[in-house]
Amino acid sequence: MASSNVPGAHVFDGVRIADFAWVGVGPNATMQMAFHGAEVIRVESSNRPDTFRNGGPRPPGVNSLDASAYFAKFNRGKRSVAINLAHPRGAEVATRLIATADIVTESFAPGFMQRIGLSYEDVRKIKPDVIMCSMSMEGQTGPHAGFRGFGLTLQATAGVTGVTGWPDRNPVGTGVAYTDWVATHLGIIGILSALDHRRRTGEGQYIDLSQLEASTLVLDAGVIDAANTGRVAQPLGNRDLRHAPQGVYACADDHTGGDRWVAIAITNDDQWHRLALLMDRQDWIESDELCHAAGRLAAQDALDEGVERWTSTQTVSEVEQILQAIGIPAHRASNVRDAHEDPQLAHRNHWWTSDHPVIGTMSYESPAWRLSDTPPPMPRRSPLLGEDSEYVYRELCGYSEEEFKQLIVEGVVE
Amino acid sequence: MSQTTQAALSPYRVIDLTAEIGGLSTKLLAGLGADVIRIEPPGGHVTRRRGPMQREDEDSSLYWVQMNAGKRSIMLDLDQEQDHERLRALCETADFLFESDAPGAMAARGLGYDDLRERAPQLIYVSITPFGQTGPKSMWATSDLIGHVSGGLSSLVGDPDRAPLRPSVEQAYNITALNAGSAALIALHARHLSGRGQHVDVSMQAAMANTLGNARLYYEMDGIVTERAGGARAFADRATRIIYSCADGYVAFVRIPASMRALHRWMTAEDAHPGFDAEKWAGISIAGNNLPDDDEVAELEFEIEAFFAARGAQSLYESGQHHGVMICPVNTMQDIVDSPQLAARGFFDEIDDPELGRLTVPGAPLKMSATPWQTRPAPTLGQHQDEILTAAASEVRDGD
């Protein structure tokens, strides 16, 4: 696979990942390594397909497991092998694959890999220096190890939902599988740290990643505060505890469809003064109270009302330009169309185009980072389910053509 | 099990010049064993004065402890030429430098990537900025909220009748920092091949743009602009409820097919006499074809609401999960501190902070069998000044 002349294609030359993980976290993590030349082999089954293979969006009327753009987003640059792990011979095939792998990833409910004979203890007998990373909801041990969930619900357990909302209403959470985007990076960081350790010492290891524990990292000082002072962080709408005004304010209709909003954050006294001058508010300019954050925090309701009265007469583009021109943090509350068309993201070539025989041409996200010397090449499109089965069974697992055909007949390759 | 007790990144040194936007990335590397040297200006890093505070006074920041645990500290005045040279010398001994200044600001001090690459070719130079190093918005003024909205996530968050929302803890900063950590380690592996460091340009906007789930894909394929739907998951032009009230707070529950038979069994076991058709709902997905009409959903939710309203969040969590229902409590920070699961896994550690005394702190965010996470205290201002600068000076001399 690492045939590209782009230097970034070779960072993980020779590294093979047997990827038993599914849905968001594991596949997103291994994809970043696939971009840089790791051979990532998704172990899949049409009997128990990745949830995202049934997800959307998909071309109208196409009912195939290969039609989901959501699956494609997380699996570019990878291969796919069909192994029915529920079949008695499925584990045998998986064992042969693992014997060729450097890294094994999985995100089944704790206990499943043990039941099919592929626990870490089993796997290291097959491949002594293997790095195995399990990415479950709440870890492999403890009274909630078997508890089930996904990013939409786990963010509630992890404390994110409870601090997302208006103070006078129910918390709402983020509306996306938020903890997935957190746990993904703990997976990458854990695996790459372990791989580095192995390069130096020859020693593999087991990583027990609890998405819950990983997600507490993004709670800032919320947990350490509660643990040591008993204070419990509350949802603040869009406000901040340290400065004001800060909010997302309604703008005039710009006829692009839907309501339009702009975020403004006054983070210091200078910005405040410039805003008050710009808005020509003599009462704000002359107020001794409002010169300082404490005074502005005390007057937030009135300030928010005044700011919104001003923004609501202008379009988001006008507000962005006027405020950024005088150094005040302001940006439209981008919707997905804005994000898709954003000139800065376009400047970074953030959305990478990929052609797919079932999905067609779509663009997908690229990493949030750019590497000066080892940029990755455009990744290969996401694989069809089982597209690389023959390669994996024959070339990696060493089955003869006859044996491979027999495994198809027996229902292992599906 | 392990042949060594070394932490995974113990051979590596990190120079940490980040402000709020990047502190979490270097904290992670410190927990994985790297020698992270926090460079502080005279008077101390800005986050030493950032709340929440442990005591009444301004000098007891728990935020500082959380983000700087395991780092060492030296004080340098980067407004002074002399300290620029000290920093350059230190970079010769380092593997990573993390900074979050505005594009060009480090270069203006002679401390940019191009200034250091000849003298410290091994250095992986990680720049974390709101929009990236170049481009039409690269010099825009920013904050966590700006980063959040610039990627598009806020359009999916909040009640439809009010403004788009961000979480009240600074997610744009933290998600960006996690991306920076991943990128830095990819660059480390690249260095194993090339022997050279490189410049890593991390964008907060791009990091947040990668949190949109499949919503942007729906725009590109179907032209649908998904909008925020309150405590619900918006799927293109439909939404599925997530948040329900319960007796003492809230729980998160999504009527995915896999939960519906279990929910019926659970309600039956608790004599709640469910009226909904479990078989039917087990065949109805939350996105895609074969969707129910709004009245059917309202009727189902009404039943579920009544059942949850009579029970507490933690008890719903325990009993629901034991019945196989994917339900989660909307935990407060205190619930996380009190979590029996986290306690059983030994998640919390204790440290003796040099200024605040004994503290309970979140521990390993991942458990590595051979190279365990290290929880260490945060440094006092300039605590390691002499040992680090003296050693760096002699190391550089030895190198000559």
PDB file of N, CA, C and O in Angstrom, chain A residues 186-246:
ATOM      1  N   LEU A 186      -7.340   9.658  22.571  1.00  0.00           N
ATOM      2  CA  LEU A 186      -6.673   8.857  23.591  1.00  0.00           C
ATOM      3  C   LEU A 186      -6.247   7.519  23.001  1.00  0.00           C
ATOM      4  O   LEU A 186      -5.196   6.982  23.350  1.00  0.00           O
ATOM      5  N   GLY A 187      -7.051   6.998  22.083  1.00  0.00           N
ATOM      6  CA  GLY A 187      -6.682   5.751  21.403  1.00  0.00           C
ATOM      7  C   GLY A 187      -5.419   5.941  20.577  1.00  0.00           C
ATOM      8  O   GLY A 187      -4.472   5.145  20.666  1.00  0.00           O
ATOM      9  N   ILE A 188      -5.381   6.991  19.776  1.00  0.00           N
ATOM     10  CA  ILE A 188      -4.191   7.258  18.951  1.00  0.00           C
ATOM     11  C   ILE A 188      -2.963   7.455  19.845  1.00  0.00           C
ATOM     12  O   ILE A 188      -1.897   6.858  19.624  1.00  0.00           O
ATOM     13  N   ILE A 189      -3.122   8.289  20.851  1.00  0.00           N
ATOM     14  CA  ILE A 189      -1.985   8.636  21.711  1.00  0.00           C
ATOM     15  C   ILE A 189      -1.500   7.400  22.469  1.00  0.00           C
ATOM     16  O   ILE A 189      -0.299   7.150  22.585  1.00  0.00           O
ATOM     17  N   GLY A 190      -2.424   6.587  22.953  1.00  0.00           N
ATOM     18  CA  GLY A 190      -2.037   5.365  23.658  1.00  0.00           C
ATOM     19  C   GLY A 190      -1.311   4.389  22.735  1.00  0.00           C
ATOM     20  O   GLY A 190      -0.240   3.864  23.071  1.00  0.00           O
ATOM     21  N   ILE A 191      -1.873   4.159  21.561  1.00  0.00           N
ATOM     22  CA  ILE A 191      -1.281   3.199  20.631  1.00  0.00           C
ATOM     23  C   ILE A 191       0.093   3.685  20.156  1.00  0.00           C
ATOM     24  O   ILE A 191       1.063   2.918  20.111  1.00  0.00           O
ATOM     25  N   LEU A 192       0.186   4.964  19.811  1.00  0.00           N
ATOM     26  CA  LEU A 192       1.470   5.463  19.295  1.00  0.00           C
ATOM     27  C   LEU A 192       2.537   5.520  20.385  1.00  0.00           C
ATOM     28  O   LEU A 192       3.720   5.325  20.111  1.00  0.00           O
ATOM     29  N   SER A 193       2.123   5.763  21.618  1.00  0.00           N
ATOM     30  CA  SER A 193       3.081   5.709  22.726  1.00  0.00           C
ATOM     31  C   SER A 193       3.570   4.282  22.930  1.00  0.00           C
ATOM     32  O   SER A 193       4.761   4.036  23.135  1.00  0.00           O
ATOM     33  N   ALA A 194       2.635   3.341  22.868  1.00  0.00           N
ATOM     34  CA  ALA A 194       2.998   1.934  23.041  1.00  0.00           C
ATOM     35  C   ALA A 194       3.888   1.463  21.895  1.00  0.00           C
ATOM     36  O   ALA A 194       4.836   0.683  22.095  1.00  0.00           O
ATOM     37  N   LEU A 195       3.608   1.933  20.690  1.00  0.00           N
ATOM     38  CA  LEU A 195       4.422   1.548  19.533  1.00  0.00           C
ATOM     39  C   LEU A 195       5.834   2.104  19.674  1.00  0.00           C
ATOM     40  O   LEU A 195       6.820   1.441  19.333  1.00  0.00           O
ATOM     41  N   ASP A 196       5.940   3.294  20.204  1.00  0.00           N
ATOM     42  CA  ASP A 196       7.253   3.888  20.424  1.00  0.00           C
ATOM     43  C   ASP A 196       8.028   3.098  21.478  1.00  0.00           C
ATOM     44  O   ASP A 196       9.208   2.806  21.312  1.00  0.00           O
ATOM     45  N   HIS A 197       7.332   2.730  22.531  1.00  0.00           N
ATOM     46  CA  HIS A 197       7.951   1.917  23.581  1.00  0.00           C
ATOM     47  C   HIS A 197       8.437   0.581  23.002  1.00  0.00           C
ATOM     48  O   HIS A 197       9.526   0.104  23.325  1.00  0.00           O
ATOM     49  N   ARG A 198       7.634   0.006  22.121  1.00  0.00           N
ATOM     50  CA  ARG A 198       8.014  -1.279  21.522  1.00  0.00           C
ATOM     51  C   ARG A 198       9.236  -1.136  20.624  1.00  0.00           C
ATOM     52  O   ARG A 198      10.105  -2.006  20.591  1.00  0.00           O
ATOM     53  N   ARG A 199       9.319  -0.040  19.885  1.00  0.00           N
ATOM     54  CA  ARG A 199      10.501   0.184  19.044  1.00  0.00           C
ATOM     55  C   ARG A 199      11.770   0.183  19.872  1.00  0.00           C
ATOM     56  O   ARG A 199      12.813  -0.270  19.436  1.00  0.00           O
ATOM     57  N   ARG A 200      11.663   0.737  21.085  1.00  0.00           N
ATOM     58  CA  ARG A 200      12.859   0.853  21.923  1.00  0.00           C
ATOM     59  C   ARG A 200      13.160  -0.399  22.713  1.00  0.00           C
ATOM     60  O   ARG A 200      14.309  -0.711  22.977  1.00  0.00           O
ATOM     61  N   THR A 201      12.104  -1.110  23.125  1.00  0.00           N
ATOM     62  CA  THR A 201      12.314  -2.207  24.080  1.00  0.00           C
ATOM     63  C   THR A 201      11.909  -3.567  23.536  1.00  0.00           C
ATOM     64  O   THR A 201      12.228  -4.584  24.141  1.00  0.00           O
ATOM     65  N   GLY A 202      11.181  -3.592  22.445  1.00  0.00           N
ATOM     66  CA  GLY A 202      10.677  -4.866  21.934  1.00  0.00           C
ATOM     67  C   GLY A 202       9.460  -5.379  22.677  1.00  0.00           C
ATOM     68  O   GLY A 202       8.942  -6.453  22.369  1.00  0.00           O
ATOM     69  N   GLU A 203       8.996  -4.613  23.632  1.00  0.00           N
ATOM     70  CA  GLU A 203       7.913  -5.068  24.493  1.00  0.00           C
ATOM     71  C   GLU A 203       6.557  -4.528  24.028  1.00  0.00           C
ATOM     72  O   GLU A 203       6.394  -3.319  23.835  1.00  0.00           O
ATOM     73  N   GLY A 204       5.610  -5.417  23.847  1.00  0.00           N
ATOM     74  CA  GLY A 204       4.243  -4.993  23.558  1.00  0.00           C
ATOM     75  C   GLY A 204       3.478  -4.743  24.842  1.00  0.00           C
ATOM     76  O   GLY A 204       4.059  -4.780  25.934  1.00  0.00           O
ATOM     77  N   GLN A 205       2.193  -4.481  24.739  1.00  0.00           N
ATOM     78  CA  GLN A 205       1.401  -4.306  25.952  1.00  0.00           C
ATOM     79  C   GLN A 205      -0.084  -4.216  25.636  1.00  0.00           C
ATOM     80  O   GLN A 205      -0.502  -4.225  24.472  1.00  0.00           O
ATOM     81  N   TYR A 206      -0.851  -4.148  26.713  1.00  0.00           N
ATOM     82  CA  TYR A 206      -2.298  -4.060  26.617  1.00  0.00           C
ATOM     83  C   TYR A 206      -2.756  -2.684  27.086  1.00  0.00           C
ATOM     84  O   TYR A 206      -2.340  -2.203  28.139  1.00  0.00           O
ATOM     85  N   ILE A 207      -3.620  -2.075  26.278  1.00  0.00           N
ATOM     86  CA  ILE A 207      -4.179  -0.773  26.649  1.00  0.00           C
ATOM     87  C   ILE A 207      -5.676  -0.941  26.894  1.00  0.00           C
ATOM     88  O   ILE A 207      -6.415  -1.364  26.010  1.00  0.00           O
ATOM     89  N   ASP A 208      -6.068  -0.653  28.112  1.00  0.00           N
ATOM     90  CA  ASP A 208      -7.480  -0.704  28.496  1.00  0.00           C
ATOM     91  C   ASP A 208      -7.988   0.730  28.506  1.00  0.00           C
ATOM     92  O   ASP A 208      -7.763   1.476  29.456  1.00  0.00           O
ATOM     93  N   LEU A 209      -8.612   1.113  27.391  1.00  0.00           N
ATOM     94  CA  LEU A 209      -9.107   2.489  27.266  1.00  0.00           C
ATOM     95  C   LEU A 209     -10.585   2.519  27.613  1.00  0.00           C
ATOM     96  O   LEU A 209     -11.406   1.884  26.954  1.00  0.00           O
ATOM     97  N   SER A 210     -10.905   3.235  28.670  1.00  0.00           N
ATOM     98  CA  SER A 210     -12.292   3.478  29.049  1.00  0.00           C
ATOM     99  C   SER A 210     -12.695   4.815  28.448  1.00  0.00           C
ATOM    100  O   SER A 210     -12.099   5.849  28.747  1.00  0.00           O
ATOM    101  N   GLN A 211     -13.700   4.783  27.586  1.00  0.00           N
ATOM    102  CA  GLN A 211     -14.119   6.050  26.967  1.00  0.00           C
ATOM    103  C   GLN A 211     -14.613   7.038  28.016  1.00  0.00           C
ATOM    104  O   GLN A 211     -14.495   8.246  27.855  1.00  0.00           O
ATOM    105  N   LEU A 212     -15.159   6.511  29.101  1.00  0.00           N
ATOM    106  CA  LEU A 212     -15.603   7.384  30.192  1.00  0.00           C
ATOM    107  C   LEU A 212     -14.411   8.103  30.818  1.00  0.00           C
ATOM    108  O   LEU A 212     -14.413   9.323  30.986  1.00  0.00           O
ATOM    109  N   GLU A 213     -13.397   7.326  31.186  1.00  0.00           N
ATOM    110  CA  GLU A 213     -12.237   7.938  31.834  1.00  0.00           C
ATOM    111  C   GLU A 213     -11.531   8.911  30.895  1.00  0.00           C
ATOM    112  O   GLU A 213     -11.126  10.003  31.298  1.00  0.00           O
ATOM    113  N   ALA A 214     -11.405   8.523  29.633  1.00  0.00           N
ATOM    114  CA  ALA A 214     -10.766   9.409  28.656  1.00  0.00           C
ATOM    115  C   ALA A 214     -11.530  10.731  28.574  1.00  0.00           C
ATOM    116  O   ALA A 214     -10.936  11.811  28.493  1.00  0.00           O
ATOM    117  N   SER A 215     -12.839  10.641  28.639  1.00  0.00           N
ATOM    118  CA  SER A 215     -13.653  11.832  28.411  1.00  0.00           C
ATOM    119  C   SER A 215     -13.634  12.797  29.587  1.00  0.00           C
ATOM    120  O   SER A 215     -13.950  13.981  29.421  1.00  0.00           O
ATOM    121  N   THR A 216     -13.265  12.314  30.775  1.00  0.00           N
ATOM    122  CA  THR A 216     -13.168  13.254  31.898  1.00  0.00           C
ATOM    123  C   THR A 216     -12.074  14.286  31.655  1.00  0.00           C
ATOM    124  O   THR A 216     -12.073  15.350  32.265  1.00  0.00           O
ATOM    125  N   LEU A 217     -11.151  13.973  30.738  1.00  0.00           N
ATOM    126  CA  LEU A 217     -10.069  14.912  30.446  1.00  0.00           C
ATOM    127  C   LEU A 217     -10.582  16.249  29.922  1.00  0.00           C
ATOM    128  O   LEU A 217      -9.943  17.274  30.130  1.00  0.00           O
ATOM    129  N   VAL A 218     -11.680  16.220  29.190  1.00  0.00           N
ATOM    130  CA  VAL A 218     -12.128  17.473  28.579  1.00  0.00           C
ATOM    131  C   VAL A 218     -13.056  18.267  29.501  1.00  0.00           C
ATOM    132  O   VAL A 218     -13.640  19.256  29.084  1.00  0.00           O
ATOM    133  N   LEU A 219     -13.187  17.847  30.747  1.00  0.00           N
ATOM    134  CA  LEU A 219     -14.037  18.588  31.681  1.00  0.00           C
ATOM    135  C   LEU A 219     -13.261  19.710  32.374  1.00  0.00           C
ATOM    136  O   LEU A 219     -13.700  20.237  33.394  1.00  0.00           O
ATOM    137  N   ASP A 220     -12.109  20.074  31.803  1.00  0.00           N
ATOM    138  CA  ASP A 220     -11.285  21.129  32.405  1.00  0.00           C
ATOM    139  C   ASP A 220     -11.027  20.789  33.871  1.00  0.00           C
ATOM    140  O   ASP A 220     -10.656  19.682  34.193  1.00  0.00           O
ATOM    141  N   ALA A 221     -11.284  21.767  34.738  1.00  0.00           N
ATOM    142  CA  ALA A 221     -11.067  21.545  36.162  1.00  0.00           C
ATOM    143  C   ALA A 221     -12.356  21.127  36.864  1.00  0.00           C
ATOM    144  O   ALA A 221     -12.438  21.179  38.086  1.00  0.00           O
ATOM    145  N   GLY A 222     -13.369  20.714  36.101  1.00  0.00           N
ATOM    146  CA  GLY A 222     -14.654  20.382  36.714  1.00  0.00           C
ATOM    147  C   GLY A 222     -14.565  19.269  37.729  1.00  0.00           C
ATOM    148  O   GLY A 222     -15.146  19.360  38.822  1.00  0.00           O
ATOM    149  N   VAL A 223     -13.840  18.199  37.395  1.00  0.00           N
ATOM    150  CA  VAL A 223     -13.774  17.049  38.298  1.00  0.00           C
ATOM    151  C   VAL A 223     -12.863  17.346  39.492  1.00  0.00           C
ATOM    152  O   VAL A 223     -13.204  17.067  40.638  1.00  0.00           O
ATOM    153  N   ILE A 224     -11.726  17.938  39.216  1.00  0.00           N
ATOM    154  CA  ILE A 224     -10.806  18.226  40.327  1.00  0.00           C
ATOM    155  C   ILE A 224     -11.442  19.235  41.287  1.00  0.00           C
ATOM    156  O   ILE A 224     -11.252  19.162  42.506  1.00  0.00           O
ATOM    157  N   ASP A 225     -12.260  20.126  40.768  1.00  0.00           N
ATOM    158  CA  ASP A 225     -12.954  21.103  41.614  1.00  0.00           C
ATOM    159  C   ASP A 225     -13.968  20.400  42.524  1.00  0.00           C
ATOM    160  O   ASP A 225     -13.978  20.597  43.738  1.00  0.00           O
ATOM    161  N   ALA A 226     -14.800  19.568  41.928  1.00  0.00           N
ATOM    162  CA  ALA A 226     -15.797  18.852  42.738  1.00  0.00           C
ATOM    163  C   ALA A 226     -15.112  17.966  43.774  1.00  0.00           C
ATOM    164  O   ALA A 226     -15.548  17.878  44.928  1.00  0.00           O
ATOM    165  N   ALA A 227     -14.019  17.319  43.377  1.00  0.00           N
ATOM    166  CA  ALA A 227     -13.357  16.375  44.285  1.00  0.00           C
ATOM    167  C   ALA A 227     -12.736  17.074  45.491  1.00  0.00           C
ATOM    168  O   ALA A 227     -12.631  16.486  46.561  1.00  0.00           O
ATOM    169  N   ASN A 228     -12.331  18.327  45.322  1.00  0.00           N
ATOM    170  CA  ASN A 228     -11.593  18.985  46.394  1.00  0.00           C
ATOM    171  C   ASN A 228     -12.329  20.130  47.071  1.00  0.00           C
ATOM    172  O   ASN A 228     -11.940  20.544  48.155  1.00  0.00           O
ATOM    173  N   THR A 229     -13.366  20.652  46.431  1.00  0.00           N
ATOM    174  CA  THR A 229     -14.112  21.743  47.072  1.00  0.00           C
ATOM    175  C   THR A 229     -15.601  21.445  47.170  1.00  0.00           C
ATOM    176  O   THR A 229     -16.321  22.159  47.855  1.00  0.00           O
ATOM    177  N   GLY A 230     -16.073  20.425  46.458  1.00  0.00           N
ATOM    178  CA  GLY A 230     -17.497  20.136  46.467  1.00  0.00           C
ATOM    179  C   GLY A 230     -18.316  21.032  45.549  1.00  0.00           C
ATOM    180  O   GLY A 230     -19.517  20.850  45.396  1.00  0.00           O
ATOM    181  N   ARG A 231     -17.666  21.991  44.902  1.00  0.00           N
ATOM    182  CA  ARG A 231     -18.400  22.830  43.946  1.00  0.00           C
ATOM    183  C   ARG A 231     -18.748  22.008  42.712  1.00  0.00           C
ATOM    184  O   ARG A 231     -17.947  21.192  42.263  1.00  0.00           O
ATOM    185  N   VAL A 232     -19.921  22.251  42.155  1.00  0.00           N
ATOM    186  CA  VAL A 232     -20.372  21.489  40.993  1.00  0.00           C
ATOM    187  C   VAL A 232     -20.652  22.460  39.847  1.00  0.00           C
ATOM    188  O   VAL A 232     -21.523  23.327  39.952  1.00  0.00           O
ATOM    189  N   ALA A 233     -19.905  22.318  38.765  1.00  0.00           N
ATOM    190  CA  ALA A 233     -20.060  23.217  37.612  1.00  0.00           C
ATOM    191  C   ALA A 233     -21.474  23.112  37.048  1.00  0.00           C
ATOM    192  O   ALA A 233     -22.058  22.030  37.000  1.00  0.00           O
ATOM    193  N   GLN A 234     -22.002  24.242  36.629  1.00  0.00           N
ATOM    194  CA  GLN A 234     -23.367  24.313  36.105  1.00  0.00           C
ATOM    195  C   GLN A 234     -23.348  24.755  34.641  1.00  0.00           C
ATOM    196  O   GLN A 234     -22.416  25.431  34.208  1.00  0.00           O
ATOM    197  N   PRO A 235     -24.392  24.421  33.904  1.00  0.00           N
ATOM    198  CA  PRO A 235     -24.470  24.960  32.534  1.00  0.00           C
ATOM    199  C   PRO A 235     -24.717  26.460  32.562  1.00  0.00           C
ATOM    200  O   PRO A 235     -25.481  26.959  33.393  1.00  0.00           O
ATOM    201  N   LEU A 236     -24.046  27.167  31.670  1.00  0.00           N
ATOM    202  CA  LEU A 236     -24.059  28.638  31.688  1.00  0.00           C
ATOM    203  C   LEU A 236     -24.612  29.215  30.399  1.00  0.00           C
ATOM    204  O   LEU A 236     -24.386  30.389  30.115  1.00  0.00           O
ATOM    205  N   GLY A 237     -25.315  28.430  29.606  1.00  0.00           N
ATOM    206  CA  GLY A 237     -25.636  28.936  28.270  1.00  0.00           C
ATOM    207  C   GLY A 237     -24.340  29.109  27.510  1.00  0.00           C
ATOM    208  O   GLY A 237     -23.513  28.206  27.480  1.00  0.00           O
ATOM    209  N   ASN A 238     -24.131  30.280  26.948  1.00  0.00           N
ATOM    210  CA  ASN A 238     -22.864  30.556  26.256  1.00  0.00           C
ATOM    211  C   ASN A 238     -21.949  31.465  27.061  1.00  0.00           C
ATOM    212  O   ASN A 238     -20.934  31.939  26.564  1.00  0.00           O
ATOM    213  N   ARG A 239     -22.323  31.724  28.314  1.00  0.00           N
ATOM    214  CA  ARG A 239     -21.552  32.677  29.096  1.00  0.00           C
ATOM    215  C   ARG A 239     -20.281  32.065  29.659  1.00  0.00           C
ATOM    216  O   ARG A 239     -20.078  30.862  29.633  1.00  0.00           O
ATOM    217  N   ASP A 240     -19.436  32.957  30.183  1.00  0.00           N
ATOM    218  CA  ASP A 240     -18.171  32.562  30.773  1.00  0.00           C
ATOM    219  C   ASP A 240     -18.131  33.091  32.199  1.00  0.00           C
ATOM    220  O   ASP A 240     -18.755  34.111  32.492  1.00  0.00           O
ATOM    221  N   LEU A 241     -17.425  32.406  33.074  1.00  0.00           N
ATOM    222  CA  LEU A 241     -17.366  32.848  34.469  1.00  0.00           C
ATOM    223  C   LEU A 241     -16.417  34.013  34.674  1.00  0.00           C
ATOM    224  O   LEU A 241     -16.447  34.679  35.699  1.00  0.00           O
ATOM    225  N   ARG A 242     -15.546  34.270  33.688  1.00  0.00           N
ATOM    226  CA  ARG A 242     -14.471  35.235  33.919  1.00  0.00           C
ATOM    227  C   ARG A 242     -14.611  36.523  33.130  1.00  0.00           C
ATOM    228  O   ARG A 242     -13.996  37.510  33.455  1.00  0.00           O
ATOM    229  N   HIS A 243     -15.359  36.466  32.040  1.00  0.00           N
ATOM    230  CA  HIS A 243     -15.488  37.697  31.274  1.00  0.00           C
ATOM    231  C   HIS A 243     -16.880  37.823  30.658  1.00  0.00           C
ATOM    232  O   HIS A 243     -17.617  36.855  30.556  1.00  0.00           O
ATOM    233  N   ALA A 244     -17.195  39.062  30.268  1.00  0.00           N
ATOM    234  CA  ALA A 244     -18.499  39.360  29.672  1.00  0.00           C
ATOM    235  C   ALA A 244     -18.387  40.669  28.913  1.00  0.00           C
ATOM    236  O   ALA A 244     -17.489  41.459  29.198  1.00  0.00           O
ATOM    237  N   PRO A 245     -19.279  40.932  27.966  1.00  0.00           N
ATOM    238  CA  PRO A 245     -20.312  40.000  27.516  1.00  0.00           C
ATOM    239  C   PRO A 245     -19.736  38.911  26.620  1.00  0.00           C
ATOM    240  O   PRO A 245     -18.748  39.126  25.933  1.00  0.00           O
ATOM    241  N   GLN A 246     -20.383  37.768  26.665  1.00  0.00           N
ATOM    242  CA  GLN A 246     -20.052  36.679  25.753  1.00  0.00           C
ATOM    243  C   GLN A 246     -21.344  35.969  25.409  1.00  0.00           C
ATOM    244  O   GLN A 246     -22.119  35.618  26.302  1.00  0.00           O
TER     245      GLN A 246
END
